[in-house]
XYZ file of C-alpha atoms in Angstrom:
274
model
C 118.802 52.719 75.410
C 117.096 49.474 74.792
C 114.470 49.291 72.168
C 111.910 46.923 71.230
C 111.260 45.812 68.196
C 107.464 44.038 66.859
C 107.928 41.786 63.520
C 104.627 41.750 61.566
C 104.536 40.811 57.861
C 101.970 42.124 55.845
C 103.110 45.784 55.619
C 106.965 44.555 54.540
C 108.182 45.339 50.683
C 106.812 43.229 47.997
C 103.951 41.129 50.539
C 100.715 42.007 48.395
C 98.927 38.662 49.573
C 98.222 35.683 50.912
C 100.657 33.916 49.017
C 103.739 36.068 50.783
C 102.016 35.596 54.529
C 100.815 31.795 54.655
C 103.172 29.217 55.718
C 101.281 27.020 53.014
C 102.022 29.427 50.528
C 104.011 29.335 47.180
C 105.556 32.715 48.410
C 105.798 32.143 51.972
C 109.545 31.516 51.856
C 111.195 34.393 50.171
C 108.878 36.267 52.280
C 110.201 35.160 54.710
C 113.726 36.450 53.745
C 112.770 40.075 53.647
C 111.112 39.780 56.291
C 113.885 38.280 57.928
C 116.550 41.197 56.267
C 113.962 44.153 56.417
C 113.676 43.341 60.345
C 117.171 44.423 60.942
C 118.489 46.978 58.312
C 115.728 47.950 61.382
C 118.021 46.531 63.735
C 121.096 46.856 62.798
C 120.637 50.528 62.802
C 119.818 50.293 66.075
C 123.169 49.052 67.702
C 124.640 51.503 64.509
C 122.965 54.655 66.629
C 124.083 53.047 70.388
C 121.236 50.704 71.216
C 122.618 48.631 73.586
C 120.084 45.810 74.278
C 117.240 45.291 71.283
C 114.396 42.658 71.456
C 112.377 41.848 69.143
C 109.501 39.926 69.223
C 107.746 37.924 65.901
C 104.010 38.659 65.312
C 103.322 37.697 62.452
C 100.555 34.169 62.937
C 102.383 31.704 63.856
C 105.072 33.947 65.022
C 108.169 31.877 63.957
C 108.621 33.428 60.467
C 111.789 35.236 61.160
C 115.412 33.164 60.537
C 117.214 34.323 63.547
C 120.589 33.180 61.739
C 120.450 36.523 59.407
C 120.110 38.805 62.680
C 122.408 40.865 64.061
C 124.618 38.451 66.608
C 123.720 40.629 69.699
C 119.422 40.681 67.985
C 117.255 38.645 71.294
C 114.240 37.259 69.550
C 111.431 36.190 70.500
C 109.604 33.656 69.002
C 106.421 30.972 69.093
C 103.090 30.819 70.351
C 101.516 30.809 71.959
C 102.287 33.847 73.756
C 100.308 35.589 76.595
C 100.796 39.013 75.217
C 101.056 38.164 71.641
C 102.155 40.987 69.267
C 103.457 43.210 72.350
C 105.180 39.850 74.289
C 108.312 40.978 76.006
C 107.381 44.631 76.302
C 107.931 46.234 79.797
C 108.859 49.579 81.476
C 112.811 48.939 81.198
C 112.301 49.776 76.919
C 113.311 53.610 76.272
C 111.129 53.208 73.176
C 109.688 50.653 71.132
C 109.052 50.038 67.333
C 106.501 48.331 64.891
C 107.810 46.924 62.028
C 106.356 45.498 58.752
C 102.425 47.037 60.562
C 99.486 46.892 58.025
C 96.623 48.975 58.495
C 93.375 47.926 60.548
C 90.353 45.854 59.125
C 87.953 48.850 57.935
C 90.479 50.645 56.232
C 92.432 51.135 52.851
C 95.762 48.734 52.590
C 96.885 45.766 51.778
C 96.236 43.356 53.283
C 94.695 45.561 55.747
C 93.050 43.249 59.457
C 92.600 43.292 62.946
C 94.059 39.943 64.701
C 92.083 37.790 62.227
C 90.097 37.924 59.160
C 86.315 37.870 61.075
C 87.057 41.421 62.306
C 85.608 44.673 61.847
C 86.403 46.909 63.762
C 87.743 47.232 67.650
C 87.630 49.987 69.859
C 89.270 51.000 73.477
C 85.918 53.516 75.134
C 85.276 55.235 72.046
C 89.257 55.112 69.713
C 88.661 52.786 67.096
C 92.403 50.468 67.088
C 93.682 47.735 65.125
C 96.866 45.820 65.813
C 99.271 49.228 65.473
C 96.475 50.838 67.612
C 96.247 48.396 69.976
C 100.156 47.413 70.841
C 101.226 51.263 71.548
C 98.482 51.399 74.310
C 99.760 48.852 75.404
C 103.260 50.347 75.019
C 101.652 53.193 77.112
C 100.405 51.793 79.631
C 104.674 50.471 80.200
C 105.130 54.857 79.019
C 107.243 53.284 76.163
C 106.857 55.600 72.930
C 106.577 54.050 69.806
C 109.035 55.616 67.792
C 108.164 54.281 64.522
C 106.662 52.068 61.966
C 107.360 50.240 59.140
C 105.207 49.566 56.424
C 102.281 51.180 53.719
C 101.113 54.380 53.348
C 97.610 53.375 55.118
C 99.763 52.305 58.218
C 101.725 55.179 57.934
C 98.521 57.522 57.839
C 97.037 55.223 60.776
C 99.775 55.659 62.544
C 100.356 59.480 62.022
C 96.534 59.715 63.446
C 97.311 58.321 66.431
C 100.583 59.472 67.341
C 102.147 62.874 66.995
C 105.616 63.373 65.681
C 105.957 59.601 64.844
C 108.451 58.707 61.907
C 106.887 56.302 59.739
C 108.697 53.897 56.539
C 106.971 53.420 53.121
C 107.719 50.883 51.628
C 104.856 50.157 49.301
C 101.868 52.712 48.147
C 98.729 50.442 48.503
C 96.332 49.962 44.938
C 93.955 47.837 46.493
C 93.881 45.502 49.258
C 96.119 42.683 47.358
C 98.534 45.170 44.891
C 100.529 47.532 46.145
C 103.674 49.876 44.421
C 106.998 48.816 46.345
C 110.217 49.355 46.699
C 112.695 46.562 46.291
C 114.435 45.222 48.735
C 117.462 47.211 49.028
C 115.419 50.596 48.240
C 113.604 49.586 50.955
C 116.433 48.865 53.002
C 117.721 51.779 53.584
C 114.922 54.185 53.782
C 114.658 52.097 56.728
C 118.028 52.467 58.219
C 117.362 56.187 57.674
C 113.941 56.231 59.300
C 115.032 54.345 61.586
C 118.102 56.964 63.067
C 115.976 59.419 62.143
C 113.120 58.069 65.641
C 115.960 57.519 66.964
C 116.851 61.131 66.928
C 113.517 62.966 67.590
C 112.880 59.628 70.532
C 112.062 63.332 72.915
C 108.900 64.062 70.477
C 107.365 61.242 71.002
C 104.829 60.970 74.124
C 103.639 57.836 75.157
C 100.220 56.956 73.581
C 98.565 55.972 77.206
C 95.597 54.395 77.571
C 92.544 55.068 79.547
C 92.996 53.883 83.271
C 89.467 50.927 82.286
C 89.208 50.123 78.802
C 86.407 49.355 77.511
C 86.449 46.463 74.694
C 85.171 46.736 72.318
C 84.733 43.749 68.982
C 82.643 44.883 65.443
C 82.439 40.814 63.845
C 81.877 40.492 60.675
C 78.550 37.639 61.520
C 76.886 36.827 64.470
C 78.298 33.154 64.912
C 81.756 34.510 65.315
C 80.578 36.561 68.027
C 78.531 34.059 70.072
C 81.292 32.011 70.226
C 83.400 34.871 71.777
C 80.541 36.013 73.973
C 81.524 32.683 75.806
C 84.226 34.450 77.596
C 83.456 34.486 80.919
C 82.572 39.120 81.705
C 81.715 40.078 78.067
C 77.917 40.928 76.744
C 76.552 40.882 73.117
C 75.329 44.648 71.810
C 71.791 43.701 71.167
C 70.969 44.585 67.779
C 74.642 44.111 66.328
C 77.506 41.469 66.458
C 79.589 43.767 68.377
C 80.709 42.335 71.955
C 81.966 44.425 75.099
C 84.479 43.001 77.530
C 85.165 45.961 80.670
C 88.092 45.383 81.181
C 90.753 46.718 85.060
C 93.233 47.651 82.869
C 94.112 48.007 78.633
C 96.663 44.197 79.429
C 93.375 42.784 80.279
C 92.021 44.051 77.540
C 94.641 42.933 75.346
C 94.390 39.566 76.037
C 89.797 39.503 76.481
C 91.002 40.491 72.831
C 93.373 37.557 71.995
C 90.838 35.483 73.877
C 87.562 37.181 72.034
C 89.214 36.402 68.446
C 90.765 33.036 69.110
C 87.305 31.721 69.865
C 85.190 33.880 67.229
C 87.987 32.227 64.978
C 86.418 28.456 65.378
C 82.998 28.949 63.807
C 82.224 27.653 61.300
C 81.121 28.441 57.216
C 77.794 26.594 56.198
């Protein structure tokens, strides 16, 4: 079995605010260690459960957070920026399953550090389905007929995952109190949970169906202000829905929709607030 693992940071044990996930802030370096160890619990268990190949994609911010020297020696790590497919770089039909570790809820939902790609996004849609990073990434996996076997993160990320993907295994490492507070397990206890849930997810992989995307997806992104929508609308083929801050793009497939989302959100970040 060949396994793909995408590792974000906001859903990692004990991390609750920007001081933990911003490389310029005081808690970041210790957070990197916790993040790496948490990924390693999943990776090591996957190998113990019979996986022959494990590819890990660092999926937070500049995507160079994981400490490669602390990972299982057989791990293949995708690291760095820029990646054409960001959080799902390297994912293709050769994988038997995918796991999302350190994930968080989408922007419009309650959850620790909940957001969707950038803090200027209120909602993202594929046709009429509201998605965040988790849902969009699961759609890309589904395009390749790869099921998402497990999501690890806070309790709200787990609820979102269970609503999107029936029978998915979830590993909850902290419970939301507010967007910047949580009741968290310790890293050692979280490691025990992650090992148990990873083994269970691999055992139950036959119960999970891929999250199949529509053939010609209509991407919609609702931004926080009109200036962000104007920047996103500079991408050819987009349109702003009149009277809203939502920009739409008709894609040929989910891969084109995903890259359109990356471009639109990068452009939106250029907005200057006065």
